[in-house]
């Protein structure tokens, strides 16, 4: 990318900052921080290289998905912790796909952790930190005006496709893709996959041992979180952290 200049800070979230690109209204830079939070910001932490791992993993996976025909906001990885993306009008829904029972699914329904689903499940949370990102159904999302039926149909079809692609991608690398969260937004009227796909937003279990290699190590104080993130970087991209 030639002569990109970071402009104003547009937004700072719990794990990322979003910067304007000077003179370019169509793109923004997302900067991945080393900070981690869980349980709606109640638990906080930080570790070296977290931003680099998430940015590098997400950049790799967005490139991979683009090659498979998925439209994403990804343009380029600019540095270890910065990604150039198309500017989106975000649909304020977290789109969650699950292949096995874990996390809030286990808590809500009492299913045994690891239960394998015959079909992946699909659900939405309403992106509202002040409300704790509550589960929301389609008719409520439409009633609130956060998405249209067409948007939801497109998001669902893409999420199912992304799950098929990523499940196979991770199986080849000895990883079980348990569940993950996607976000979508519109760029010039086109729905694109946005945000990130990383150990922060997916559950990854080692296929042989069942070891958790994702943010659950931080959420539940399992230890070895830095090593788990470094291991996922290595499995996905082949890169070994210095
Ligand atoms: P859950 O089981 O806690 O509902 O999480 C489902 C998936 O979504 C899991 O892979 C972690 C991811 N996730 C996020 O990316 N952000 C969040 O704020 C939450 C709660 C979950
Ligand atoms: N990122 C979310 C938070 O800080 C929750 C999570 O990933 O568990 O609250």
mmCIF file of N, CA and C in Angstrom, residues 99-235:
data_model
loop_
_atom_site.group_PDB
_atom_site.id
_atom_site.type_symbol
_atom_site.label_atom_id
_atom_site.label_comp_id
_atom_site.label_asym_id
_atom_site.label_seq_id
_atom_site.Cartn_x
_atom_site.Cartn_y
_atom_site.Cartn_z
ATOM 1 N N UNK A 99 -20.680 -25.832 16.190
ATOM 2 C CA UNK A 99 -20.627 -27.226 15.736
ATOM 3 C C UNK A 99 -20.730 -28.196 16.908
ATOM 4 N N UNK A 100 -20.364 -27.707 18.085
ATOM 5 C CA UNK A 100 -20.417 -28.510 19.305
ATOM 6 C C UNK A 100 -20.890 -27.635 20.458
ATOM 7 N N UNK A 101 -21.385 -28.263 21.497
ATOM 8 C CA UNK A 101 -21.855 -27.508 22.670
ATOM 9 C C UNK A 101 -20.668 -27.009 23.491
ATOM 10 N N UNK A 102 -20.694 -25.735 23.823
ATOM 11 C CA UNK A 102 -19.674 -25.129 24.690
ATOM 12 C C UNK A 102 -20.231 -23.784 25.164
ATOM 13 N N UNK A 103 -19.505 -23.182 26.100
ATOM 14 C CA UNK A 103 -19.798 -21.803 26.500
ATOM 15 C C UNK A 103 -21.231 -21.579 26.922
ATOM 16 N N UNK A 104 -21.841 -20.513 26.379
ATOM 17 C CA UNK A 104 -23.181 -20.130 26.830
ATOM 18 C C UNK A 104 -24.237 -21.157 26.435
ATOM 19 N N UNK A 105 -23.949 -21.979 25.417
ATOM 20 C CA UNK A 105 -24.912 -23.019 25.017
ATOM 21 C C UNK A 105 -25.032 -24.050 26.143
ATOM 22 N N UNK A 106 -23.892 -24.427 26.717
ATOM 23 C CA UNK A 106 -23.859 -25.392 27.815
ATOM 24 C C UNK A 106 -24.559 -24.805 29.047
ATOM 25 N N UNK A 107 -24.247 -23.541 29.306
ATOM 26 C CA UNK A 107 -24.812 -22.862 30.471
ATOM 27 C C UNK A 107 -26.332 -22.726 30.346
ATOM 28 N N UNK A 108 -26.780 -22.361 29.129
ATOM 29 C CA UNK A 108 -28.208 -22.073 28.931
ATOM 30 C C UNK A 108 -29.051 -23.334 28.906
ATOM 31 N N UNK A 109 -28.535 -24.396 28.227
ATOM 32 C CA UNK A 109 -29.381 -25.571 27.983
ATOM 33 C C UNK A 109 -28.963 -26.810 28.769
ATOM 34 N N UNK A 110 -27.846 -26.710 29.502
ATOM 35 C CA UNK A 110 -27.396 -27.870 30.284
ATOM 36 C C UNK A 110 -26.886 -29.023 29.435
ATOM 37 N N UNK A 111 -26.493 -28.746 28.196
ATOM 38 C CA UNK A 111 -25.962 -29.806 27.325
ATOM 39 C C UNK A 111 -24.545 -30.160 27.783
ATOM 40 N N UNK A 112 -24.108 -31.416 27.560
ATOM 41 C CA UNK A 112 -22.721 -31.752 27.921
ATOM 42 C C UNK A 112 -21.741 -31.021 27.006
ATOM 43 N N UNK A 113 -20.680 -30.464 27.600
ATOM 44 C CA UNK A 113 -19.689 -29.758 26.780
ATOM 45 C C UNK A 113 -19.080 -30.726 25.765
ATOM 46 N N UNK A 114 -19.018 -30.301 24.517
ATOM 47 C CA UNK A 114 -18.413 -31.136 23.480
ATOM 48 C C UNK A 114 -19.439 -31.908 22.671
ATOM 49 N N UNK A 115 -20.714 -31.905 23.110
ATOM 50 C CA UNK A 115 -21.758 -32.599 22.347
ATOM 51 C C UNK A 115 -21.690 -32.175 20.876
ATOM 52 N N UNK A 116 -21.596 -33.157 19.979
ATOM 53 C CA UNK A 116 -21.463 -32.857 18.549
ATOM 54 C C UNK A 116 -22.855 -32.693 17.949
ATOM 55 N N UNK A 117 -23.082 -31.587 17.253
ATOM 56 C CA UNK A 117 -24.387 -31.348 16.633
ATOM 57 C C UNK A 117 -24.423 -31.979 15.238
ATOM 58 N N UNK A 118 -25.569 -32.536 14.857
ATOM 59 C CA UNK A 118 -25.670 -33.118 13.512
ATOM 60 C C UNK A 118 -25.697 -31.998 12.466
ATOM 61 N N UNK A 119 -26.247 -30.871 12.843
ATOM 62 C CA UNK A 119 -26.247 -29.668 11.988
ATOM 63 C C UNK A 119 -25.701 -28.514 12.810
ATOM 64 N N UNK A 120 -24.919 -27.617 12.197
ATOM 65 C CA UNK A 120 -24.460 -26.463 12.976
ATOM 66 C C UNK A 120 -25.640 -25.606 13.426
ATOM 67 N N UNK A 121 -25.505 -24.955 14.597
ATOM 68 C CA UNK A 121 -26.560 -24.036 15.037
ATOM 69 C C UNK A 121 -26.168 -22.603 14.686
ATOM 70 N N UNK A 122 -27.192 -21.762 14.648
ATOM 71 C CA UNK A 122 -27.040 -20.372 14.229
ATOM 72 C C UNK A 122 -27.813 -19.506 15.205
ATOM 73 N N UNK A 123 -27.191 -18.459 15.709
ATOM 74 C CA UNK A 123 -27.925 -17.546 16.600
ATOM 75 C C UNK A 123 -27.351 -16.136 16.499
ATOM 76 N N UNK A 124 -28.142 -15.190 16.935
ATOM 77 C CA UNK A 124 -27.709 -13.792 16.981
ATOM 78 C C UNK A 124 -27.695 -13.281 18.412
ATOM 79 N N UNK A 125 -26.686 -12.411 18.709
ATOM 80 C CA UNK A 125 -26.790 -11.546 19.887
ATOM 81 C C UNK A 125 -26.871 -10.115 19.379
ATOM 82 N N UNK A 126 -27.582 -9.316 20.136
ATOM 83 C CA UNK A 126 -27.699 -7.886 19.808
ATOM 84 C C UNK A 126 -26.493 -7.188 20.402
ATOM 85 N N UNK A 127 -25.685 -6.518 19.553
ATOM 86 C CA UNK A 127 -24.450 -5.867 20.013
ATOM 87 C C UNK A 127 -24.791 -4.613 20.799
ATOM 88 N N UNK A 128 -24.973 -4.794 22.103
ATOM 89 C CA UNK A 128 -25.267 -3.668 22.988
ATOM 90 C C UNK A 128 -24.592 -3.951 24.316
ATOM 91 N N UNK A 129 -23.381 -3.407 24.486
ATOM 92 C CA UNK A 129 -22.639 -3.607 25.736
ATOM 93 C C UNK A 129 -23.473 -3.226 26.949
ATOM 94 N N UNK A 130 -24.261 -2.129 26.811
ATOM 95 C CA UNK A 130 -25.039 -1.651 27.967
ATOM 96 C C UNK A 130 -26.115 -2.651 28.380
ATOM 97 N N UNK A 131 -26.486 -3.559 27.465
ATOM 98 C CA UNK A 131 -27.500 -4.574 27.787
ATOM 99 C C UNK A 131 -26.872 -5.954 27.955
ATOM 100 N N UNK A 132 -25.544 -6.040 27.806
ATOM 101 C CA UNK A 132 -24.865 -7.331 27.944
ATOM 102 C C UNK A 132 -25.017 -8.213 26.711
ATOM 103 N N UNK A 133 -25.141 -7.615 25.522
ATOM 104 C CA UNK A 133 -25.249 -8.367 24.257
ATOM 105 C C UNK A 133 -26.278 -9.502 24.334
ATOM 106 N N UNK A 134 -27.562 -9.182 24.556
ATOM 107 C CA UNK A 134 -28.551 -10.261 24.727
ATOM 108 C C UNK A 134 -28.817 -11.047 23.435
ATOM 109 N N UNK A 135 -29.166 -12.301 23.630
ATOM 110 C CA UNK A 135 -29.635 -13.135 22.525
ATOM 111 C C UNK A 135 -30.837 -12.443 21.893
ATOM 112 N N UNK A 136 -30.941 -12.492 20.557
ATOM 113 C CA UNK A 136 -32.074 -11.822 19.898
ATOM 114 C C UNK A 136 -32.556 -12.704 18.747
ATOM 115 N N UNK A 137 -33.857 -12.744 18.516
ATOM 116 C CA UNK A 137 -34.333 -13.535 17.389
ATOM 117 C C UNK A 137 -34.543 -12.630 16.169
ATOM 118 N N UNK A 138 -34.808 -13.264 15.035
ATOM 119 C CA UNK A 138 -34.877 -12.516 13.768
ATOM 120 C C UNK A 138 -35.971 -11.464 13.782
ATOM 121 N N UNK A 139 -37.146 -11.835 14.278
ATOM 122 C CA UNK A 139 -38.256 -10.877 14.193
ATOM 123 C C UNK A 139 -37.986 -9.668 15.082
ATOM 124 N N UNK A 140 -37.311 -9.898 16.213
ATOM 125 C CA UNK A 140 -36.965 -8.759 17.076
ATOM 126 C C UNK A 140 -35.923 -7.867 16.415
ATOM 127 N N UNK A 141 -34.946 -8.496 15.746
ATOM 128 C CA UNK A 141 -33.907 -7.706 15.058
ATOM 129 C C UNK A 141 -34.547 -6.859 13.956
ATOM 130 N N UNK A 142 -35.514 -7.436 13.263
ATOM 131 C CA UNK A 142 -36.200 -6.696 12.189
ATOM 132 C C UNK A 142 -37.058 -5.581 12.794
ATOM 133 N N UNK A 143 -37.780 -5.916 13.890
ATOM 134 C CA UNK A 143 -38.624 -4.912 14.552
ATOM 135 C C UNK A 143 -37.803 -3.717 15.034
ATOM 136 N N UNK A 144 -36.582 -4.002 15.511
ATOM 137 C CA UNK A 144 -35.716 -2.921 16.007
ATOM 138 C C UNK A 144 -35.068 -2.138 14.870
ATOM 139 N N UNK A 145 -35.206 -2.662 13.663
ATOM 140 C CA UNK A 145 -34.636 -1.968 12.503
ATOM 141 C C UNK A 145 -33.132 -2.141 12.373
ATOM 142 N N UNK A 146 -32.568 -3.165 13.044
ATOM 143 C CA UNK A 146 -31.113 -3.348 12.948
ATOM 144 C C UNK A 146 -30.733 -4.113 11.680
ATOM 145 N N UNK A 147 -31.680 -4.832 11.084
ATOM 146 C CA UNK A 147 -31.419 -5.566 9.839
ATOM 147 C C UNK A 147 -32.754 -5.855 9.166
ATOM 148 N N UNK A 148 -32.699 -6.077 7.861
ATOM 149 C CA UNK A 148 -33.912 -6.469 7.143
ATOM 150 C C UNK A 148 -33.921 -7.995 7.006
ATOM 151 N N UNK A 149 -35.053 -8.542 6.590
ATOM 152 C CA UNK A 149 -35.134 -9.994 6.357
ATOM 153 C C UNK A 149 -34.094 -10.413 5.310
ATOM 154 N N UNK A 150 -33.916 -9.578 4.291
ATOM 155 C CA UNK A 150 -32.935 -9.896 3.229
ATOM 156 C C UNK A 150 -31.525 -9.921 3.809
ATOM 157 N N UNK A 151 -31.216 -8.925 4.655
ATOM 158 C CA UNK A 151 -29.889 -8.897 5.300
ATOM 159 C C UNK A 151 -29.674 -10.198 6.091
ATOM 160 N N UNK A 152 -30.683 -10.561 6.855
ATOM 161 C CA UNK A 152 -30.552 -11.741 7.729
ATOM 162 C C UNK A 152 -30.387 -13.010 6.899
ATOM 163 N N UNK A 153 -31.145 -13.111 5.808
ATOM 164 C CA UNK A 153 -31.024 -14.302 4.950
ATOM 165 C C UNK A 153 -29.623 -14.389 4.362
ATOM 166 N N UNK A 154 -29.088 -13.240 3.944
ATOM 167 C CA UNK A 154 -27.749 -13.219 3.352
ATOM 168 C C UNK A 154 -26.685 -13.555 4.410
ATOM 169 N N UNK A 155 -26.849 -12.967 5.584
ATOM 170 C CA UNK A 155 -25.887 -13.216 6.670
ATOM 171 C C UNK A 155 -25.897 -14.703 7.043
ATOM 172 N N UNK A 156 -27.086 -15.292 7.149
ATOM 173 C CA UNK A 156 -27.166 -16.700 7.531
ATOM 174 C C UNK A 156 -26.491 -17.588 6.488
ATOM 175 N N UNK A 157 -26.801 -17.336 5.220
ATOM 176 C CA UNK A 157 -26.224 -18.163 4.139
ATOM 177 C C UNK A 157 -24.696 -18.051 4.151
ATOM 178 N N UNK A 158 -24.185 -16.828 4.347
ATOM 179 C CA UNK A 158 -22.724 -16.650 4.356
ATOM 180 C C UNK A 158 -22.108 -17.317 5.572
ATOM 181 N N UNK A 159 -22.746 -17.165 6.738
ATOM 182 C CA UNK A 159 -22.198 -17.754 7.968
ATOM 183 C C UNK A 159 -22.126 -19.277 7.853
ATOM 184 N N UNK A 160 -23.136 -19.882 7.234
ATOM 185 C CA UNK A 160 -23.135 -21.345 7.069
ATOM 186 C C UNK A 160 -21.983 -21.756 6.146
ATOM 187 N N UNK A 161 -21.778 -20.980 5.083
ATOM 188 C CA UNK A 161 -20.680 -21.261 4.150
ATOM 189 C C UNK A 161 -19.319 -21.095 4.839
ATOM 190 N N UNK A 162 -19.184 -20.006 5.607
ATOM 191 C CA UNK A 162 -17.924 -19.753 6.326
ATOM 192 C C UNK A 162 -17.650 -20.911 7.288
ATOM 193 N N UNK A 163 -18.688 -21.390 7.965
ATOM 194 C CA UNK A 163 -18.490 -22.511 8.884
ATOM 195 C C UNK A 163 -17.979 -23.741 8.139
ATOM 196 N N UNK A 164 -18.575 -24.047 6.987
ATOM 197 C CA UNK A 164 -18.127 -25.231 6.231
ATOM 198 C C UNK A 164 -16.668 -25.081 5.831
ATOM 199 N N UNK A 165 -16.305 -23.897 5.351
ATOM 200 C CA UNK A 165 -14.931 -23.660 4.884
ATOM 201 C C UNK A 165 -13.943 -23.730 6.050
ATOM 202 N N UNK A 166 -14.274 -23.050 7.155
ATOM 203 C CA UNK A 166 -13.323 -22.993 8.274
ATOM 204 C C UNK A 166 -13.220 -24.337 8.990
ATOM 205 N N UNK A 167 -14.335 -25.053 9.091
ATOM 206 C CA UNK A 167 -14.313 -26.358 9.760
ATOM 207 C C UNK A 167 -13.317 -27.281 9.033
ATOM 208 N N UNK A 168 -13.407 -27.288 7.715
ATOM 209 C CA UNK A 168 -12.504 -28.136 6.922
ATOM 210 C C UNK A 168 -11.067 -27.633 7.019
ATOM 211 N N UNK A 169 -10.891 -26.316 6.963
ATOM 212 C CA UNK A 169 -9.558 -25.705 7.067
ATOM 213 C C UNK A 169 -8.890 -26.126 8.381
ATOM 214 N N UNK A 170 -9.635 -26.043 9.481
ATOM 215 C CA UNK A 170 -9.045 -26.356 10.787
ATOM 216 C C UNK A 170 -8.866 -27.861 10.981
ATOM 217 N N UNK A 171 -9.778 -28.674 10.433
ATOM 218 C CA UNK A 171 -9.607 -30.126 10.531
ATOM 219 C C UNK A 171 -8.263 -30.535 9.951
ATOM 220 N N UNK A 172 -7.890 -29.947 8.821
ATOM 221 C CA UNK A 172 -6.599 -30.269 8.183
ATOM 222 C C UNK A 172 -5.417 -29.888 9.059
ATOM 223 N N UNK A 173 -5.645 -28.990 10.000
ATOM 224 C CA UNK A 173 -4.572 -28.538 10.898
ATOM 225 C C UNK A 173 -4.705 -29.122 12.307
ATOM 226 N N UNK A 174 -5.489 -30.183 12.444
ATOM 227 C CA UNK A 174 -5.610 -30.865 13.727
ATOM 228 C C UNK A 174 -6.375 -30.088 14.776
ATOM 229 N N UNK A 175 -7.285 -29.227 14.317
ATOM 230 C CA UNK A 175 -8.047 -28.378 15.238
ATOM 231 C C UNK A 175 -9.547 -28.601 15.016
ATOM 232 N N UNK A 176 -10.278 -28.737 16.113
ATOM 233 C CA UNK A 176 -11.739 -28.789 16.039
ATOM 234 C C UNK A 176 -12.274 -27.370 16.192
ATOM 235 N N UNK A 177 -13.036 -26.933 15.206
ATOM 236 C CA UNK A 177 -13.682 -25.615 15.291
ATOM 237 C C UNK A 177 -15.004 -25.824 16.034
ATOM 238 N N UNK A 178 -15.022 -25.474 17.312
ATOM 239 C CA UNK A 178 -16.182 -25.744 18.173
ATOM 240 C C UNK A 178 -17.302 -24.746 17.878
ATOM 241 N N UNK A 179 -16.962 -23.464 17.905
ATOM 242 C CA UNK A 179 -17.933 -22.400 17.610
ATOM 243 C C UNK A 179 -17.172 -21.121 17.290
ATOM 244 N N UNK A 180 -17.883 -20.128 16.803
ATOM 245 C CA UNK A 180 -17.234 -18.845 16.508
ATOM 246 C C UNK A 180 -18.286 -17.770 16.318
ATOM 247 N N UNK A 181 -17.794 -16.525 16.337
ATOM 248 C CA UNK A 181 -18.656 -15.345 16.204
ATOM 249 C C UNK A 181 -18.224 -14.541 14.977
ATOM 250 N N UNK A 182 -19.182 -14.131 14.173
ATOM 251 C CA UNK A 182 -18.892 -13.277 13.018
ATOM 252 C C UNK A 182 -19.659 -11.975 13.161
ATOM 253 N N UNK A 183 -19.134 -10.931 12.496
ATOM 254 C CA UNK A 183 -19.880 -9.679 12.368
ATOM 255 C C UNK A 183 -19.891 -9.270 10.906
ATOM 256 N N UNK A 184 -20.962 -8.612 10.523
ATOM 257 C CA UNK A 184 -21.140 -8.197 9.128
ATOM 258 C C UNK A 184 -21.443 -6.709 9.063
ATOM 259 N N UNK A 185 -21.207 -6.139 7.889
ATOM 260 C CA UNK A 185 -21.561 -4.744 7.684
ATOM 261 C C UNK A 185 -21.648 -4.452 6.204
ATOM 262 N N UNK A 186 -22.215 -3.287 5.891
ATOM 263 C CA UNK A 186 -22.392 -2.924 4.481
ATOM 264 C C UNK A 186 -21.366 -1.895 4.051
ATOM 265 N N UNK A 187 -20.800 -2.135 2.877
ATOM 266 C CA UNK A 187 -19.874 -1.200 2.247
ATOM 267 C C UNK A 187 -20.443 -0.892 0.869
ATOM 268 N N UNK A 188 -20.816 0.358 0.646
ATOM 269 C CA UNK A 188 -21.422 0.767 -0.624
ATOM 270 C C UNK A 188 -22.557 -0.183 -1.029
ATOM 271 N N UNK A 189 -23.380 -0.537 -0.048
ATOM 272 C CA UNK A 189 -24.566 -1.354 -0.332
ATOM 273 C C UNK A 189 -24.328 -2.853 -0.371
ATOM 274 N N UNK A 190 -23.072 -3.285 -0.251
ATOM 275 C CA UNK A 190 -22.787 -4.732 -0.301
ATOM 276 C C UNK A 190 -22.473 -5.253 1.101
ATOM 277 N N UNK A 191 -23.101 -6.377 1.447
ATOM 278 C CA UNK A 191 -22.859 -6.989 2.761
ATOM 279 C C UNK A 191 -21.507 -7.701 2.745
ATOM 280 N N UNK A 192 -20.638 -7.324 3.687
ATOM 281 C CA UNK A 192 -19.305 -7.933 3.784
ATOM 282 C C UNK A 192 -19.105 -8.520 5.177
ATOM 283 N N UNK A 193 -18.311 -9.584 5.237
ATOM 284 C CA UNK A 193 -17.875 -10.129 6.520
ATOM 285 C C UNK A 193 -16.839 -9.176 7.107
ATOM 286 N N UNK A 194 -17.010 -8.800 8.387
ATOM 287 C CA UNK A 194 -16.129 -7.796 8.974
ATOM 288 C C UNK A 194 -15.410 -8.269 10.221
ATOM 289 N N UNK A 195 -15.032 -7.330 11.059
ATOM 290 C CA UNK A 195 -14.419 -7.575 12.372
ATOM 291 C C UNK A 195 -13.161 -8.438 12.253
ATOM 292 N N UNK A 196 -13.111 -9.561 12.976
ATOM 293 C CA UNK A 196 -11.930 -10.431 12.983
ATOM 294 C C UNK A 196 -12.367 -11.872 13.147
ATOM 295 N N UNK A 197 -11.488 -12.784 12.774
ATOM 296 C CA UNK A 197 -11.672 -14.206 13.093
ATOM 297 C C UNK A 197 -10.358 -14.620 13.729
ATOM 298 N N UNK A 198 -10.388 -14.963 15.013
ATOM 299 C CA UNK A 198 -9.143 -15.147 15.756
ATOM 300 C C UNK A 198 -9.416 -16.009 16.987
ATOM 301 N N UNK A 199 -8.378 -16.321 17.761
ATOM 302 C CA UNK A 199 -8.638 -17.076 18.997
ATOM 303 C C UNK A 199 -9.498 -16.303 20.003
ATOM 304 N N UNK A 200 -9.690 -14.994 19.791
ATOM 305 C CA UNK A 200 -10.627 -14.233 20.633
ATOM 306 C C UNK A 200 -12.076 -14.549 20.282
ATOM 307 N N UNK A 201 -12.327 -14.889 19.043
ATOM 308 C CA UNK A 201 -13.716 -14.970 18.554
ATOM 309 C C UNK A 201 -14.125 -16.385 18.133
ATOM 310 N N UNK A 202 -13.251 -17.341 18.355
ATOM 311 C CA UNK A 202 -13.560 -18.745 18.012
ATOM 312 C C UNK A 202 -13.200 -19.628 19.206
ATOM 313 N N UNK A 203 -13.810 -20.814 19.273
ATOM 314 C CA UNK A 203 -13.294 -21.842 20.188
ATOM 315 C C UNK A 203 -12.572 -22.888 19.356
ATOM 316 N N UNK A 204 -11.307 -23.075 19.680
ATOM 317 C CA UNK A 204 -10.457 -24.051 18.985
ATOM 318 C C UNK A 204 -10.015 -25.109 19.992
ATOM 319 N N UNK A 205 -10.287 -26.373 19.689
ATOM 320 C CA UNK A 205 -9.793 -27.462 20.548
ATOM 321 C C UNK A 205 -8.830 -28.318 19.738
ATOM 322 N N UNK A 206 -7.711 -28.689 20.359
ATOM 323 C CA UNK A 206 -6.815 -29.621 19.674
ATOM 324 C C UNK A 206 -7.591 -30.913 19.401
ATOM 325 N N UNK A 207 -7.564 -31.377 18.147
ATOM 326 C CA UNK A 207 -8.405 -32.515 17.776
ATOM 327 C C UNK A 207 -7.961 -33.798 18.474
ATOM 328 N N UNK A 208 -6.670 -33.914 18.774
ATOM 329 C CA UNK A 208 -6.159 -35.147 19.380
ATOM 330 C C UNK A 208 -6.359 -35.161 20.894
ATOM 331 N N UNK A 209 -6.112 -34.022 21.538
ATOM 332 C CA UNK A 209 -6.104 -34.009 23.013
ATOM 333 C C UNK A 209 -7.303 -33.286 23.619
ATOM 334 N N UNK A 210 -8.016 -32.496 22.815
ATOM 335 C CA UNK A 210 -9.133 -31.693 23.339
ATOM 336 C C UNK A 210 -8.676 -30.415 24.016
ATOM 337 N N UNK A 211 -7.356 -30.167 24.051
ATOM 338 C CA UNK A 211 -6.852 -28.967 24.726
ATOM 339 C C UNK A 211 -7.427 -27.696 24.113
ATOM 340 N N UNK A 212 -7.837 -26.768 24.972
ATOM 341 C CA UNK A 212 -8.425 -25.504 24.504
ATOM 342 C C UNK A 212 -7.315 -24.554 24.081
ATOM 343 N N UNK A 213 -7.412 -24.039 22.860
ATOM 344 C CA UNK A 213 -6.370 -23.176 22.296
ATOM 345 C C UNK A 213 -6.965 -21.827 21.901
ATOM 346 N N UNK A 214 -7.707 -21.211 22.808
ATOM 347 C CA UNK A 214 -8.418 -19.971 22.475
ATOM 348 C C UNK A 214 -8.633 -19.145 23.738
ATOM 349 N N UNK A 215 -9.475 -18.120 23.615
ATOM 350 C CA UNK A 215 -9.668 -17.163 24.705
ATOM 351 C C UNK A 215 -10.284 -17.775 25.962
ATOM 352 N N UNK A 216 -10.869 -18.959 25.885
ATOM 353 C CA UNK A 216 -11.374 -19.610 27.095
ATOM 354 C C UNK A 216 -10.255 -19.790 28.129
ATOM 355 N N UNK A 217 -9.003 -19.900 27.681
ATOM 356 C CA UNK A 217 -7.886 -20.023 28.635
ATOM 357 C C UNK A 217 -7.780 -18.766 29.489
ATOM 358 N N UNK A 218 -8.081 -17.609 28.872
ATOM 359 C CA UNK A 218 -8.110 -16.338 29.628
ATOM 360 C C UNK A 218 -9.408 -16.223 30.419
ATOM 361 N N UNK A 219 -10.551 -16.486 29.760
ATOM 362 C CA UNK A 219 -11.850 -16.315 30.438
ATOM 363 C C UNK A 219 -11.901 -17.096 31.745
ATOM 364 N N UNK A 220 -11.403 -18.341 31.699
ATOM 365 C CA UNK A 220 -11.572 -19.237 32.854
ATOM 366 C C UNK A 220 -10.256 -19.540 33.575
ATOM 367 N N UNK A 221 -9.250 -18.663 33.382
ATOM 368 C CA UNK A 221 -7.965 -18.795 34.092
ATOM 369 C C UNK A 221 -7.363 -20.195 33.970
ATOM 370 N N UNK A 222 -7.310 -20.700 32.745
ATOM 371 C CA UNK A 222 -6.777 -22.058 32.546
ATOM 372 C C UNK A 222 -5.253 -22.063 32.454
ATOM 373 N N UNK A 223 -4.652 -20.871 32.314
ATOM 374 C CA UNK A 223 -3.188 -20.790 32.193
ATOM 375 C C UNK A 223 -2.744 -21.036 30.756
ATOM 376 N N UNK A 224 -1.528 -20.635 30.446
ATOM 377 C CA UNK A 224 -0.946 -20.931 29.124
ATOM 378 C C UNK A 224 -1.618 -20.217 27.972
ATOM 379 N N UNK A 225 -2.216 -19.054 28.239
ATOM 380 C CA UNK A 225 -2.952 -18.372 27.169
ATOM 381 C C UNK A 225 -2.018 -17.899 26.048
ATOM 382 N N UNK A 226 -0.846 -17.373 26.427
ATOM 383 C CA UNK A 226 0.074 -16.875 25.391
ATOM 384 C C UNK A 226 0.542 -18.021 24.500
ATOM 385 N N UNK A 227 0.857 -19.142 25.124
ATOM 386 C CA UNK A 227 1.310 -20.309 24.350
ATOM 387 C C UNK A 227 0.206 -20.811 23.430
ATOM 388 N N UNK A 228 -1.027 -20.785 23.903
ATOM 389 C CA UNK A 228 -2.141 -21.267 23.076
ATOM 390 C C UNK A 228 -2.317 -20.381 21.838
ATOM 391 N N UNK A 229 -2.230 -19.054 22.018
ATOM 392 C CA UNK A 229 -2.364 -18.139 20.881
ATOM 393 C C UNK A 229 -1.204 -18.345 19.901
ATOM 394 N N UNK A 230 0.019 -18.512 20.445
ATOM 395 C CA UNK A 230 1.186 -18.731 19.580
ATOM 396 C C UNK A 230 1.036 -20.041 18.814
ATOM 397 N N UNK A 231 0.478 -21.040 19.474
ATOM 398 C CA UNK A 231 0.260 -22.343 18.826
ATOM 399 C C UNK A 231 -0.757 -22.214 17.682
ATOM 400 N N UNK A 232 -1.819 -21.441 17.906
ATOM 401 C CA UNK A 232 -2.809 -21.254 16.832
ATOM 402 C C UNK A 232 -2.202 -20.484 15.660
ATOM 403 N N UNK A 233 -1.354 -19.484 15.956
ATOM 404 C CA UNK A 233 -0.676 -18.758 14.868
ATOM 405 C C UNK A 233 0.150 -19.740 14.043
ATOM 406 N N UNK A 234 0.883 -20.613 14.730
ATOM 407 C CA UNK A 234 1.752 -21.573 14.041
ATOM 408 C C UNK A 234 0.922 -22.573 13.207
ATOM 409 N N UNK A 235 -0.169 -23.064 13.785
ATOM 410 C CA UNK A 235 -0.981 -24.058 13.059
ATOM 411 C C UNK A 235 -1.621 -23.455 11.802
#
